[in-house]
Backbone as CSV, one residue per row, in Angstrom:
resi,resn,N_x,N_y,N_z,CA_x,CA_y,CA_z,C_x,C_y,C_z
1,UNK,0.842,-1.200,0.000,0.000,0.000,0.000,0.875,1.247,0.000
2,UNK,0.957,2.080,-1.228,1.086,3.633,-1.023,1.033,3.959,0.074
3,UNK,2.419,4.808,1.148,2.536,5.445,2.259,1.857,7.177,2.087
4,UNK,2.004,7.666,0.748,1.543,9.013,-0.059,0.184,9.515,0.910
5,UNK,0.276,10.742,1.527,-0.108,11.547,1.790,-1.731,11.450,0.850
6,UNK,-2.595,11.056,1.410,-4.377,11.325,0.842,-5.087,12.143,1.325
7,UNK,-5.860,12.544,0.569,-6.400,13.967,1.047,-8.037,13.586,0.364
8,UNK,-9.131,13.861,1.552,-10.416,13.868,0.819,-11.672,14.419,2.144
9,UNK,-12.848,14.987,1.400,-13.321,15.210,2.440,-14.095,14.026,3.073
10,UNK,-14.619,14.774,4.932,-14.214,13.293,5.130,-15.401,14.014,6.518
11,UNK,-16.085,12.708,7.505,-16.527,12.997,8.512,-15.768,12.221,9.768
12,UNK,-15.784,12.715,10.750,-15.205,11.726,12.146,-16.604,11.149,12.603
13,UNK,-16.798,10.159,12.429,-18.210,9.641,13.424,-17.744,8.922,14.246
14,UNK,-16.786,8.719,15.172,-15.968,9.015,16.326,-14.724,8.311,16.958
15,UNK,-14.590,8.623,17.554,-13.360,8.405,18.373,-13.412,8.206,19.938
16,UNK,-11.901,7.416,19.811,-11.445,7.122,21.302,-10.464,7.306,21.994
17,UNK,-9.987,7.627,23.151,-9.093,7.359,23.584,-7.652,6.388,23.427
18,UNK,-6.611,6.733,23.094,-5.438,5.933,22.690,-4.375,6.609,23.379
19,UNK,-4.169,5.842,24.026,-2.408,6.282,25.019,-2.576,7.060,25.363
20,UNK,-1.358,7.920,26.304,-1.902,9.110,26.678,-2.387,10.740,26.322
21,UNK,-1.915,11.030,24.828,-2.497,11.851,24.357,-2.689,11.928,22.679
22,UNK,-3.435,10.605,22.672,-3.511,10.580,20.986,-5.346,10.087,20.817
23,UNK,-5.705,9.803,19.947,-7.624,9.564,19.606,-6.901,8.241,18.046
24,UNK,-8.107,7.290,18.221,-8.309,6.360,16.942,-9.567,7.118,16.984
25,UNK,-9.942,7.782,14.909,-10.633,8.196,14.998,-11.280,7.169,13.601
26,UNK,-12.524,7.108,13.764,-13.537,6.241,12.452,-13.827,7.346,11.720
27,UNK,-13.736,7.117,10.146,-13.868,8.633,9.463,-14.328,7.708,8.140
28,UNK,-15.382,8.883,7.679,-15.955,8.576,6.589,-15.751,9.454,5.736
29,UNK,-14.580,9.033,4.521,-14.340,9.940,3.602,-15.159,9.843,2.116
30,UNK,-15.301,10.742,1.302,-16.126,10.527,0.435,-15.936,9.466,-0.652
31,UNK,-14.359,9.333,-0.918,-13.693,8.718,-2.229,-13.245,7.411,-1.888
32,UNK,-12.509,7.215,-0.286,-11.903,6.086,0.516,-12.870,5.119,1.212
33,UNK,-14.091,5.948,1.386,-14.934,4.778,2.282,-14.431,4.787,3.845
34,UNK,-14.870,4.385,4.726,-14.669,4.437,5.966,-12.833,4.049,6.474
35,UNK,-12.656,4.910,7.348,-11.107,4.119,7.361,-11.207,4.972,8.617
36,UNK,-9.435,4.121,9.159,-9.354,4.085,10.780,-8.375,5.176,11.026
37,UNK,-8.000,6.122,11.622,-6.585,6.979,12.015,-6.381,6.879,13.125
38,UNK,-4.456,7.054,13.295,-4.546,7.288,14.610,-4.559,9.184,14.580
39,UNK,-4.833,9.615,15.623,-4.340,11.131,15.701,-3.585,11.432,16.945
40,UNK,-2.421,11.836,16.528,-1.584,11.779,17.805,-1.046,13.222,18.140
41,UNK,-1.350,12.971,19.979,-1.077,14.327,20.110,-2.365,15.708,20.462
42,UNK,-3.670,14.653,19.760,-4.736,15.744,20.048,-5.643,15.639,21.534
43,UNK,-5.744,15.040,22.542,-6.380,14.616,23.494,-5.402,16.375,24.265
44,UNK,-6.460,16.942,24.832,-6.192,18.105,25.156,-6.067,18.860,25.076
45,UNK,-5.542,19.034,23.301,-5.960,20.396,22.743,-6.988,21.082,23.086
46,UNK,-6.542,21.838,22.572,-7.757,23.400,22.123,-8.087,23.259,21.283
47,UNK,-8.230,22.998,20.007,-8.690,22.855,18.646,-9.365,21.129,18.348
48,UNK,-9.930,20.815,19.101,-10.409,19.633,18.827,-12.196,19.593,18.233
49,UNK,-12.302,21.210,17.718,-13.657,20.964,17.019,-13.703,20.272,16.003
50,UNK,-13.081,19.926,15.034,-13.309,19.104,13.731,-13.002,17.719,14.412
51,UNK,-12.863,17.336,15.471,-13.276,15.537,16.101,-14.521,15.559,16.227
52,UNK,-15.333,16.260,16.312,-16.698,16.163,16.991,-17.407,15.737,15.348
53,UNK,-18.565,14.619,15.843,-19.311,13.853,14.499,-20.206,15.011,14.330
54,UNK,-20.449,15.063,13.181,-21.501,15.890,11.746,-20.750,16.778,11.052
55,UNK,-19.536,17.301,11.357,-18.754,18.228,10.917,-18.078,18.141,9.762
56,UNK,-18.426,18.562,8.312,-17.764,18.057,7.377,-16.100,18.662,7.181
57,UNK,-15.152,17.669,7.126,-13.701,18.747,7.268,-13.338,18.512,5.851
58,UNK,-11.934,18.730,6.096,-11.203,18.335,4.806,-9.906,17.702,5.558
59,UNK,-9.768,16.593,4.948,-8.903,15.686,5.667,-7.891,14.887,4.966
60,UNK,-6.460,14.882,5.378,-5.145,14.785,4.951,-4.698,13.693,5.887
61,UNK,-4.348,12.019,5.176,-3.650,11.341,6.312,-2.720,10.204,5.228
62,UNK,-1.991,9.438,6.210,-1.262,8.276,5.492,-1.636,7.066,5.866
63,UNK,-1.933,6.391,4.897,-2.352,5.088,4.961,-1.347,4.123,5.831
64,UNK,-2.170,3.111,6.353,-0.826,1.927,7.167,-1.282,0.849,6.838
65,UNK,-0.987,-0.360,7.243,-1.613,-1.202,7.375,-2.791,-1.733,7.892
66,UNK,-2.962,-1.554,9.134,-4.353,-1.221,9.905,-4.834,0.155,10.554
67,UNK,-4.130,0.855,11.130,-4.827,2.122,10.857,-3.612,3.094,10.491
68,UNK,-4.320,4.147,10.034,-3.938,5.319,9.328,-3.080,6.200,10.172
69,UNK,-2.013,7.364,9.408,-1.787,8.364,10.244,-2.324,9.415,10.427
70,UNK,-2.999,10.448,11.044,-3.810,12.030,10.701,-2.917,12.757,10.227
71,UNK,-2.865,13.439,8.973,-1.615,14.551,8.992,-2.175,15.657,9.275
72,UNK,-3.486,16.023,9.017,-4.137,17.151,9.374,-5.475,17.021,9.075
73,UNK,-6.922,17.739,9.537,-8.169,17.510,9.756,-8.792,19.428,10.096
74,UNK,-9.315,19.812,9.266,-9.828,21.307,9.179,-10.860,21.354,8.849
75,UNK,-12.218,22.282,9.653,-13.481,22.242,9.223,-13.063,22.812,8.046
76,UNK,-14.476,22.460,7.180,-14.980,23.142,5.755,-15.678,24.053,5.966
77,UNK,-15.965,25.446,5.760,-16.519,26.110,5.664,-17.909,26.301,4.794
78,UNK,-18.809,26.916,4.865,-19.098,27.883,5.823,-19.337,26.940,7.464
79,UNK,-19.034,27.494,8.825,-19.173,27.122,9.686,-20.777,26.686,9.905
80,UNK,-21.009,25.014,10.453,-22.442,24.633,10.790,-22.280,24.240,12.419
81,UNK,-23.733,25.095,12.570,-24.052,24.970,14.033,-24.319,23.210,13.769
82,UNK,-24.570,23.102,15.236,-24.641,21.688,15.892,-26.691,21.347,15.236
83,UNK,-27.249,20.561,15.041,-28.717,21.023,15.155,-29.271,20.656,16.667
84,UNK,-30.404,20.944,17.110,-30.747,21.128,18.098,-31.686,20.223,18.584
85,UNK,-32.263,20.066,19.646,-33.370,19.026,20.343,-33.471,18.144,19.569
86,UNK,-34.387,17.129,19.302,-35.028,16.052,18.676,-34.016,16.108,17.045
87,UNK,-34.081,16.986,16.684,-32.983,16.860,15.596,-31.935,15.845,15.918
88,UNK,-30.942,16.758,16.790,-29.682,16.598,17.341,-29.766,14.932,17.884
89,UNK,-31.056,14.481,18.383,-30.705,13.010,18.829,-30.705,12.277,17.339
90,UNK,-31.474,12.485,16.329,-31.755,12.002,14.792,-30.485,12.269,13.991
91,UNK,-29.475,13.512,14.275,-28.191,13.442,13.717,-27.279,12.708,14.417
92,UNK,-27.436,11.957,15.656,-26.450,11.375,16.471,-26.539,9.324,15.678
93,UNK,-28.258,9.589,15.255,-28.885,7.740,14.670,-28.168,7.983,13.637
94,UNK,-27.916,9.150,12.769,-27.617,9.009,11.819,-25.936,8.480,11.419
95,UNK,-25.318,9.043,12.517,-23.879,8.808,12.265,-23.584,7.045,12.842
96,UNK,-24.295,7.167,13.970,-24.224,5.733,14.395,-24.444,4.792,13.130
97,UNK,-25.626,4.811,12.661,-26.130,3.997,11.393,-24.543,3.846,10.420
98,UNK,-24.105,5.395,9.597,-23.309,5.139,8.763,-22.072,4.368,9.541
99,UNK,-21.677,4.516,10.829,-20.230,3.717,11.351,-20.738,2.313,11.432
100,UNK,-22.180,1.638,11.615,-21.752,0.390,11.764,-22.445,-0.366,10.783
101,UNK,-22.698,0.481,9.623,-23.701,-0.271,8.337,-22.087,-0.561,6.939
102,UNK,-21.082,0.695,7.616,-20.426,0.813,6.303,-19.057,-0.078,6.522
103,UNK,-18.393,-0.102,5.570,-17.648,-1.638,5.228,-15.871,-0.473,5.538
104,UNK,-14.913,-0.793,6.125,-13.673,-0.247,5.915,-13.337,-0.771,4.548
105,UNK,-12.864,1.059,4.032,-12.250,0.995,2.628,-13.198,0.964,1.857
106,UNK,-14.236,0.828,2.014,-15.090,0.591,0.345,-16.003,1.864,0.361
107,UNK,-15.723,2.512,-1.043,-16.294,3.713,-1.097,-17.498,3.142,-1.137
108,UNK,-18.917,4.656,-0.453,-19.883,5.427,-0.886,-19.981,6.327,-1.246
109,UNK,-19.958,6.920,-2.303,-20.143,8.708,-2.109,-21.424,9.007,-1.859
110,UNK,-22.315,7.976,-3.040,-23.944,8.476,-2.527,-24.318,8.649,-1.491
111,UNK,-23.683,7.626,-0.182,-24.179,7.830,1.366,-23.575,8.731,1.556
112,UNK,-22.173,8.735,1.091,-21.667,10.153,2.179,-22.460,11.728,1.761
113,UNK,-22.684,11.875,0.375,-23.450,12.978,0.339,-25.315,13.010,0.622
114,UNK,-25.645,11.856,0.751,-26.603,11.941,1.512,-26.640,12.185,3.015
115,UNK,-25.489,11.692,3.592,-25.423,11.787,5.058,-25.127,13.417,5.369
116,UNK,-24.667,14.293,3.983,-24.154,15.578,4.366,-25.541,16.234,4.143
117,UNK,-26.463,16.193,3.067,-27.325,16.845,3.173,-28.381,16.273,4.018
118,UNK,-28.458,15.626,4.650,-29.859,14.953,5.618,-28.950,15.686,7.076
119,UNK,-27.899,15.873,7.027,-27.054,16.389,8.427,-27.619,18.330,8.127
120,UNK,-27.155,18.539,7.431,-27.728,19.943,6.747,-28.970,20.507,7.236
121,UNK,-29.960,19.325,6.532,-31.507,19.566,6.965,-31.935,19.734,8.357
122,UNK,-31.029,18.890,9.171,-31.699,18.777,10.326,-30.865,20.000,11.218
123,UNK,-30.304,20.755,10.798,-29.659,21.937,11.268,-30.817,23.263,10.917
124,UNK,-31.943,22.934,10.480,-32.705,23.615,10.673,-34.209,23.222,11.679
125,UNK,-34.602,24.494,12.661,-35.236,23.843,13.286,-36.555,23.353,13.394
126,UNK,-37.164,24.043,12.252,-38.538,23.334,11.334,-38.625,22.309,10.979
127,UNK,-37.309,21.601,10.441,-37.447,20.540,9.769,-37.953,19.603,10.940
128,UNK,-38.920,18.766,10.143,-39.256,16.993,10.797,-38.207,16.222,10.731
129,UNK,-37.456,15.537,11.817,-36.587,14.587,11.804,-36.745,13.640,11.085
130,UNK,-38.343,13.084,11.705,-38.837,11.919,10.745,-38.382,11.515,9.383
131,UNK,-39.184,12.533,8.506,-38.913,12.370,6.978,-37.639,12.488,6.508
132,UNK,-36.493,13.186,7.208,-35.358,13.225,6.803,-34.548,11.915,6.897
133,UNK,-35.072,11.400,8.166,-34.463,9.617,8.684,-34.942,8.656,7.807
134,UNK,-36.235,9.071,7.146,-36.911,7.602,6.167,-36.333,7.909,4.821
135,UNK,-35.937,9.392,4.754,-34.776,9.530,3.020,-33.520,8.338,2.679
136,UNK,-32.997,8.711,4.174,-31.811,8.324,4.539,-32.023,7.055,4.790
137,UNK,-32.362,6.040,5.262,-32.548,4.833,5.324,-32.479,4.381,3.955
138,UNK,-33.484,4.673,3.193,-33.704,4.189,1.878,-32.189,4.331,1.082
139,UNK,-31.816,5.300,1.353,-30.424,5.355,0.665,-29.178,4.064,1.301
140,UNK,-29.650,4.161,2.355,-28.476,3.261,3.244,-29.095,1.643,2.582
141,UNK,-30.466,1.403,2.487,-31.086,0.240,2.207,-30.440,0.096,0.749
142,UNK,-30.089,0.712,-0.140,-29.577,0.500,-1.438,-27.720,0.452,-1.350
143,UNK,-27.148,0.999,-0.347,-26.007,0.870,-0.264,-25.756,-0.542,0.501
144,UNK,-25.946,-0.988,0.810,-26.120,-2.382,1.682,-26.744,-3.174,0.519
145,UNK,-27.207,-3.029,-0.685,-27.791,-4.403,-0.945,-29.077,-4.480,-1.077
146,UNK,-30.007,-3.836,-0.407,-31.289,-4.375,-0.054,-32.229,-3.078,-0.254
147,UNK,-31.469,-2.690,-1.470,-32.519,-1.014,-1.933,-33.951,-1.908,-3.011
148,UNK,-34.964,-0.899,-2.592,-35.864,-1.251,-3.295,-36.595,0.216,-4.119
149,UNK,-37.238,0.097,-5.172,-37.907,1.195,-5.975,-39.208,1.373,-4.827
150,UNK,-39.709,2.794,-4.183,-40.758,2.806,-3.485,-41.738,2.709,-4.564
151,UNK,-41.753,3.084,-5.741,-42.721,4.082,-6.470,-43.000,2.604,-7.455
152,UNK,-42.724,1.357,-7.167,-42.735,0.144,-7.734,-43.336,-1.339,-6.688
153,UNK,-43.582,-2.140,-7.166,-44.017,-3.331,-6.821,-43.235,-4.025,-6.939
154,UNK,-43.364,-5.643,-6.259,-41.544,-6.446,-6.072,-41.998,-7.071,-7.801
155,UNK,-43.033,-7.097,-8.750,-43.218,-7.094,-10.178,-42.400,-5.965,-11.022
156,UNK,-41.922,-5.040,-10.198,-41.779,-3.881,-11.161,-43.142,-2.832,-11.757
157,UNK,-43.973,-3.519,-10.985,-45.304,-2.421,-12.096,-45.037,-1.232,-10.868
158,UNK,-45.915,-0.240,-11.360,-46.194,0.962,-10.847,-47.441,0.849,-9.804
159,UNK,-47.458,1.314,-8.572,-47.990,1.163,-7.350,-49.651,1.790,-8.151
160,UNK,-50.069,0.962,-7.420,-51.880,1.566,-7.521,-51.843,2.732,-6.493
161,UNK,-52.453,3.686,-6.871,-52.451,5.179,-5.862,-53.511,4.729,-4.875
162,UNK,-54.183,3.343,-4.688,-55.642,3.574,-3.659,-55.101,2.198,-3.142
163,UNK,-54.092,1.422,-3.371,-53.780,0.027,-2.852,-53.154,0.465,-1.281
164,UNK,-52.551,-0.776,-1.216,-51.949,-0.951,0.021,-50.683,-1.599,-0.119
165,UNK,-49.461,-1.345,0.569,-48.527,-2.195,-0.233,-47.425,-2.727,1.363
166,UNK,-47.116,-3.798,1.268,-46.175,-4.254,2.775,-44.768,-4.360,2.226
167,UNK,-43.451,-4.065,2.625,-42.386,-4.302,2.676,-42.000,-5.545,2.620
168,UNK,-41.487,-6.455,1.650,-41.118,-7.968,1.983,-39.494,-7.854,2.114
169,UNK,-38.965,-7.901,3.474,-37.146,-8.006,2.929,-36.743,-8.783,2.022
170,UNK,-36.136,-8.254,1.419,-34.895,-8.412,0.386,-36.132,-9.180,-0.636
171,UNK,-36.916,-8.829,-0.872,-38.237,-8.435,-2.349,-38.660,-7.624,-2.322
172,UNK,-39.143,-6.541,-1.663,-39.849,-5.163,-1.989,-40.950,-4.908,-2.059
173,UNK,-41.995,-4.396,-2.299,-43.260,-4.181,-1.869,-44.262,-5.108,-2.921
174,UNK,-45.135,-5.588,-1.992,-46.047,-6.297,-2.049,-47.440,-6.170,-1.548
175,UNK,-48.356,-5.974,-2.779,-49.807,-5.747,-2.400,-50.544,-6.258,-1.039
176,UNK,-50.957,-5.706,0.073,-51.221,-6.158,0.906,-52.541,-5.672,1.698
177,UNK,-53.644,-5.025,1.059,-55.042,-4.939,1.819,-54.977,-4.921,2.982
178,UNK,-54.322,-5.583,3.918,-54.641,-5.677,5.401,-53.832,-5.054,5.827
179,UNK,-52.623,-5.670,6.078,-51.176,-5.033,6.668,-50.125,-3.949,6.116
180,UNK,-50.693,-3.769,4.759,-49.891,-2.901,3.990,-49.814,-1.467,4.415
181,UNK,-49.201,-0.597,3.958,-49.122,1.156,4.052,-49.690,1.201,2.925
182,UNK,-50.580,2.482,2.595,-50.874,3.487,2.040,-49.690,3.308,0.860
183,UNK,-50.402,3.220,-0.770,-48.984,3.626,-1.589,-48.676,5.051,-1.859
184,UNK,-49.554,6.395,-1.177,-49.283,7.122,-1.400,-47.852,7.892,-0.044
185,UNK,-48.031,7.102,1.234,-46.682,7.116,1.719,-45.501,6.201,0.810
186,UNK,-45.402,5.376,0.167,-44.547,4.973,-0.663,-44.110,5.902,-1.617
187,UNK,-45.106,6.361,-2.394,-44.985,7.422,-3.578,-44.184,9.087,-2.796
188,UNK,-44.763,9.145,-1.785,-43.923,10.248,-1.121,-42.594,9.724,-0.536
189,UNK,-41.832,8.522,-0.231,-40.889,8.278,0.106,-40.152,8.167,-1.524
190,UNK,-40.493,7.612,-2.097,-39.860,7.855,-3.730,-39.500,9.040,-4.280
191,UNK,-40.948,10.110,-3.802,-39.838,11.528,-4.267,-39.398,12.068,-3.212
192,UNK,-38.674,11.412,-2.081,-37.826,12.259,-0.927,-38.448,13.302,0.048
193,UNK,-40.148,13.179,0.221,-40.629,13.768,0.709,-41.868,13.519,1.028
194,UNK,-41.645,12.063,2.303,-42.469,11.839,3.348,-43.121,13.213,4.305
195,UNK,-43.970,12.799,4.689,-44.789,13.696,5.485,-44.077,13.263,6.704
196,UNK,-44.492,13.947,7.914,-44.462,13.517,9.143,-44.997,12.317,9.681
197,UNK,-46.257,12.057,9.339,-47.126,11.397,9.576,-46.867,9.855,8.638
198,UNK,-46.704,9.500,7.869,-46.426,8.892,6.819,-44.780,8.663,7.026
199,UNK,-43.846,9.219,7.461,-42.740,9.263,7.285,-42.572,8.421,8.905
200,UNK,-43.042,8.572,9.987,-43.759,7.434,11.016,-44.546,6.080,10.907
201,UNK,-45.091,6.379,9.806,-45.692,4.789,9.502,-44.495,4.256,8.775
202,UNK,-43.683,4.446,7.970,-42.194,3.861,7.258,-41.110,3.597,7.991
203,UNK,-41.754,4.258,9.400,-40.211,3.663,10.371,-40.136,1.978,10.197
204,UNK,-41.167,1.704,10.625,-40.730,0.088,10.974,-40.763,-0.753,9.671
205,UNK,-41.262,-0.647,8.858,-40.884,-1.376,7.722,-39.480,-1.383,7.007
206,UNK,-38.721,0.216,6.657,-37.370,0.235,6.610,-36.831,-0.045,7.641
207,UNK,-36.915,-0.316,8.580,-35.802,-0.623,9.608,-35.798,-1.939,9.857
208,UNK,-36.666,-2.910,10.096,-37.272,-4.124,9.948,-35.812,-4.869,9.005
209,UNK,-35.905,-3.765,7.554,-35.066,-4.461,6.479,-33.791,-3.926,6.701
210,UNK,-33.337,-2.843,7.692,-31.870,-2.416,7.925,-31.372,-3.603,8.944
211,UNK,-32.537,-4.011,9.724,-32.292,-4.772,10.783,-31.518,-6.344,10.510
212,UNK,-31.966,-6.717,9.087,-31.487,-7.871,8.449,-29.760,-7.586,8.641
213,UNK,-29.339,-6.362,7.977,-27.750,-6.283,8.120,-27.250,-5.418,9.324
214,UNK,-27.834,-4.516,9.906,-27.290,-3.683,11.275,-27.993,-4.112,12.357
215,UNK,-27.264,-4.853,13.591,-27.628,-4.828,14.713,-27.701,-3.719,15.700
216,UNK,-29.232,-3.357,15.542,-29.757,-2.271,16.179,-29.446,-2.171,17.646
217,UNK,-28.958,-2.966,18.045,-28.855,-3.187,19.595,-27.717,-2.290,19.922
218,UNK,-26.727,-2.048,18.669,-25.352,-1.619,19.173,-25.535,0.399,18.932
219,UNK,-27.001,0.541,18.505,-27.395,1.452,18.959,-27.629,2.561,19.682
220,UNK,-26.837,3.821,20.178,-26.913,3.857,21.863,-27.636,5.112,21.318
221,UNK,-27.862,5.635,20.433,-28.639,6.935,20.378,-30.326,6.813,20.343
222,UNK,-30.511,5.510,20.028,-32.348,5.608,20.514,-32.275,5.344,22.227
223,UNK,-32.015,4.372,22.571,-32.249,4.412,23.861,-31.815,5.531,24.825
224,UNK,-30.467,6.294,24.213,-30.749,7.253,24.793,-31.713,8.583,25.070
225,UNK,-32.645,8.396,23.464,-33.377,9.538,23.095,-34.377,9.150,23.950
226,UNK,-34.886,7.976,24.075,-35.852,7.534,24.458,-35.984,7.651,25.780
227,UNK,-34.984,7.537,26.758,-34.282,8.226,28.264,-34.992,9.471,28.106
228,UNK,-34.213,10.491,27.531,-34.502,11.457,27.450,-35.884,12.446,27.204
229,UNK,-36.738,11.689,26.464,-37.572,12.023,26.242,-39.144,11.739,27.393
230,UNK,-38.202,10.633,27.896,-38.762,10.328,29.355,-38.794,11.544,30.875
231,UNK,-37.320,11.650,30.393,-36.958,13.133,31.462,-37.614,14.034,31.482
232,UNK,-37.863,14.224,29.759,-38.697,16.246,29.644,-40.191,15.999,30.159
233,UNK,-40.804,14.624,29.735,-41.944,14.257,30.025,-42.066,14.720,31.541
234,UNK,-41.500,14.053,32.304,-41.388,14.201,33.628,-41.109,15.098,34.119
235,UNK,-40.211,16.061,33.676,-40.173,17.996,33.655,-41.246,18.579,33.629
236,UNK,-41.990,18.386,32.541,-42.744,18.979,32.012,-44.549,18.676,32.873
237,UNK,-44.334,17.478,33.623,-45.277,16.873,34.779,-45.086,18.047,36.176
238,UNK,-43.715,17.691,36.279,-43.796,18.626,37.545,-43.838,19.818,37.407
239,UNK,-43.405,20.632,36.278,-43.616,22.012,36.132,-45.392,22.879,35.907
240,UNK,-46.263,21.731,35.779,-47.605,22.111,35.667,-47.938,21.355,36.835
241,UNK,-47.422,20.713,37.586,-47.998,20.417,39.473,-47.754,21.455,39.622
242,UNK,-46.702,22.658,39.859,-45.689,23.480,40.377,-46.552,24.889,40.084
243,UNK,-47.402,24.821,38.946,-48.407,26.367,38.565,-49.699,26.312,39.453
C-alpha cells in the first residue's frame, strides 16, 4: 500500500481514547470509504472541534496497514451549528447507522453525500426529523444491498395510488389490503418527501429491512433519546404540578 499523503473530504463519526495523548478516529471519507486513524497528540488540545461527528472537514492522512496516520483535519466552511433538540438526537442515529452499516475501505459517495445533506436539513429547526431519517434509510437500504424502488411493486409495475402495499425483505413491496401502508406514503418516500405522519408509519418497515444487516442493539442513540424524552416528560409533569 502507497505510504503518499491522501487527502479527501471526510466525517469523524468518532473516536477514542489511545495512550496518553492521541484519539483512533472512524472517518468517513467521500472517495476512501470508511477508514481508521490514529491522531496523535490531540487529546487536550484546544482545537479539537473538527473531532466532533456531523462536521464536514477536509482531511489529509497516510495510509498503514491497519490504521492510518492524521496529517491534518480542518473544518470546511461555511461554519455549521450543531442542530438542536429532537434533531440533534436524529443526527447522532444518523452517524451511528453510517459507522456500523459501512464496510472499511469501500467507497460510498452516494451515502456520504446523503449523510451531508440529511445532516444539513436537520440543522434547521422546522425541519421533521422523521422524513429526513426515512430519506436516509432508503439510501443506506440501497447501499447495503437491499434497496428497493418505493414508487414500484416487487413485479416492477407501478404502485396503484388507492392500494396498500407491505415491505417484503430483500423483495420489496407487495400488495397487501390488510397489513400494507398506504402507496401514497410509498410514492412520497420515492420523491424524498415523506410527510411527518407517513414518514412514522415507514419507520418500521425500513428498519425491519436495515435490521437484516445492522444490529440495532449496538445502537446507543435511541435508547438514549428515548431516556430522554422520558426526562422532559417528567419535567414537564412537575412544572404544571408546580403552577
Amino acid at each position: 500500500m502507497s505510504r503518499e499523503i491522501r487527502e479527501d473530504i471526510a466525517f469523524v463519526l468518532h473516536r477514542h481514547a489511545w495512550k496518553e495523548s492521541s484519539f483512533i478516529l472512524r472517518i468517513l471519507t467521500r472517495s476512501h470509504g470508511r477508514i481508521s486513524v490514529i491522531a496523535r497528540g490531540m487529546r487536550g488540545s484546544k482545537t479539537q472541534s473538527p473531532l466532533m461527528p456531523g462536521q464536514p472537514c477536509q482531511l489529509q492522512w497516510k495510509p498503514g496497514r491497519d490504521l492510518g496516520t492524521l496529517v491534518s483535519l480542518s473544518l470546511l466552511p461555511p461554519q455549521r451549528n450543531a442542530p438542536l433538540g429532537d434533531n440533534w438526537w436524529a443526527s447522532q442515529y444518523l452517524t451511528e447507522m453510517v459507522l456500523h452499516a459501512t464496510h472499511e475501505a469501500v467507497p460510498v459517495p452516494a451515502l456520504f453525500d446523503q449523510y451531508l445533506s440529511c445532516l444539513d436539513q436537520l440543522r434547521d429547526r422546522d425541519v421533521d426529523a422523521a422524513g429526513v431519517l426515512r430519506v436516509f434509510e432508503l439510501e443506506l437500504l440501497r447501499e447495503l444491498g437491499l434497496g428497493f424502488d418505493p414508487a414500484r411493486d416487487c413485479m416492477q409495475s407501478e404502485l396503484d395510488p388507492e392500494a396498500r402495499y407491505r415491505l417484503v425483505p430483500e423483495e420489496g413491496l407487495r400488495h397487501d389490503p390488510l397489513a400494507g401502508i398506504a402507496a401514497a406514503d410509498w410514492l412520497a418516500l420515492a420523491r424524498g418527501q415523506p410527510d411527518p405522519a407517513a414518514a412514522r408509519r415507514l419507520r418500521q418497515p425500513l428498519q425491519q429491512q436495515l435490521a437484516l444487516l445492522v444490529d440495532f442493539s449496538k445502537l446507543r442513540s435511541r435508547e438514549q433519546w428515548r431516556a430522554a424524552q422520558v426526562l422532559r416528560k417528567e419535567h414537564e409533569q412537575d412544572a404544571s404540578r408546580d403552577q
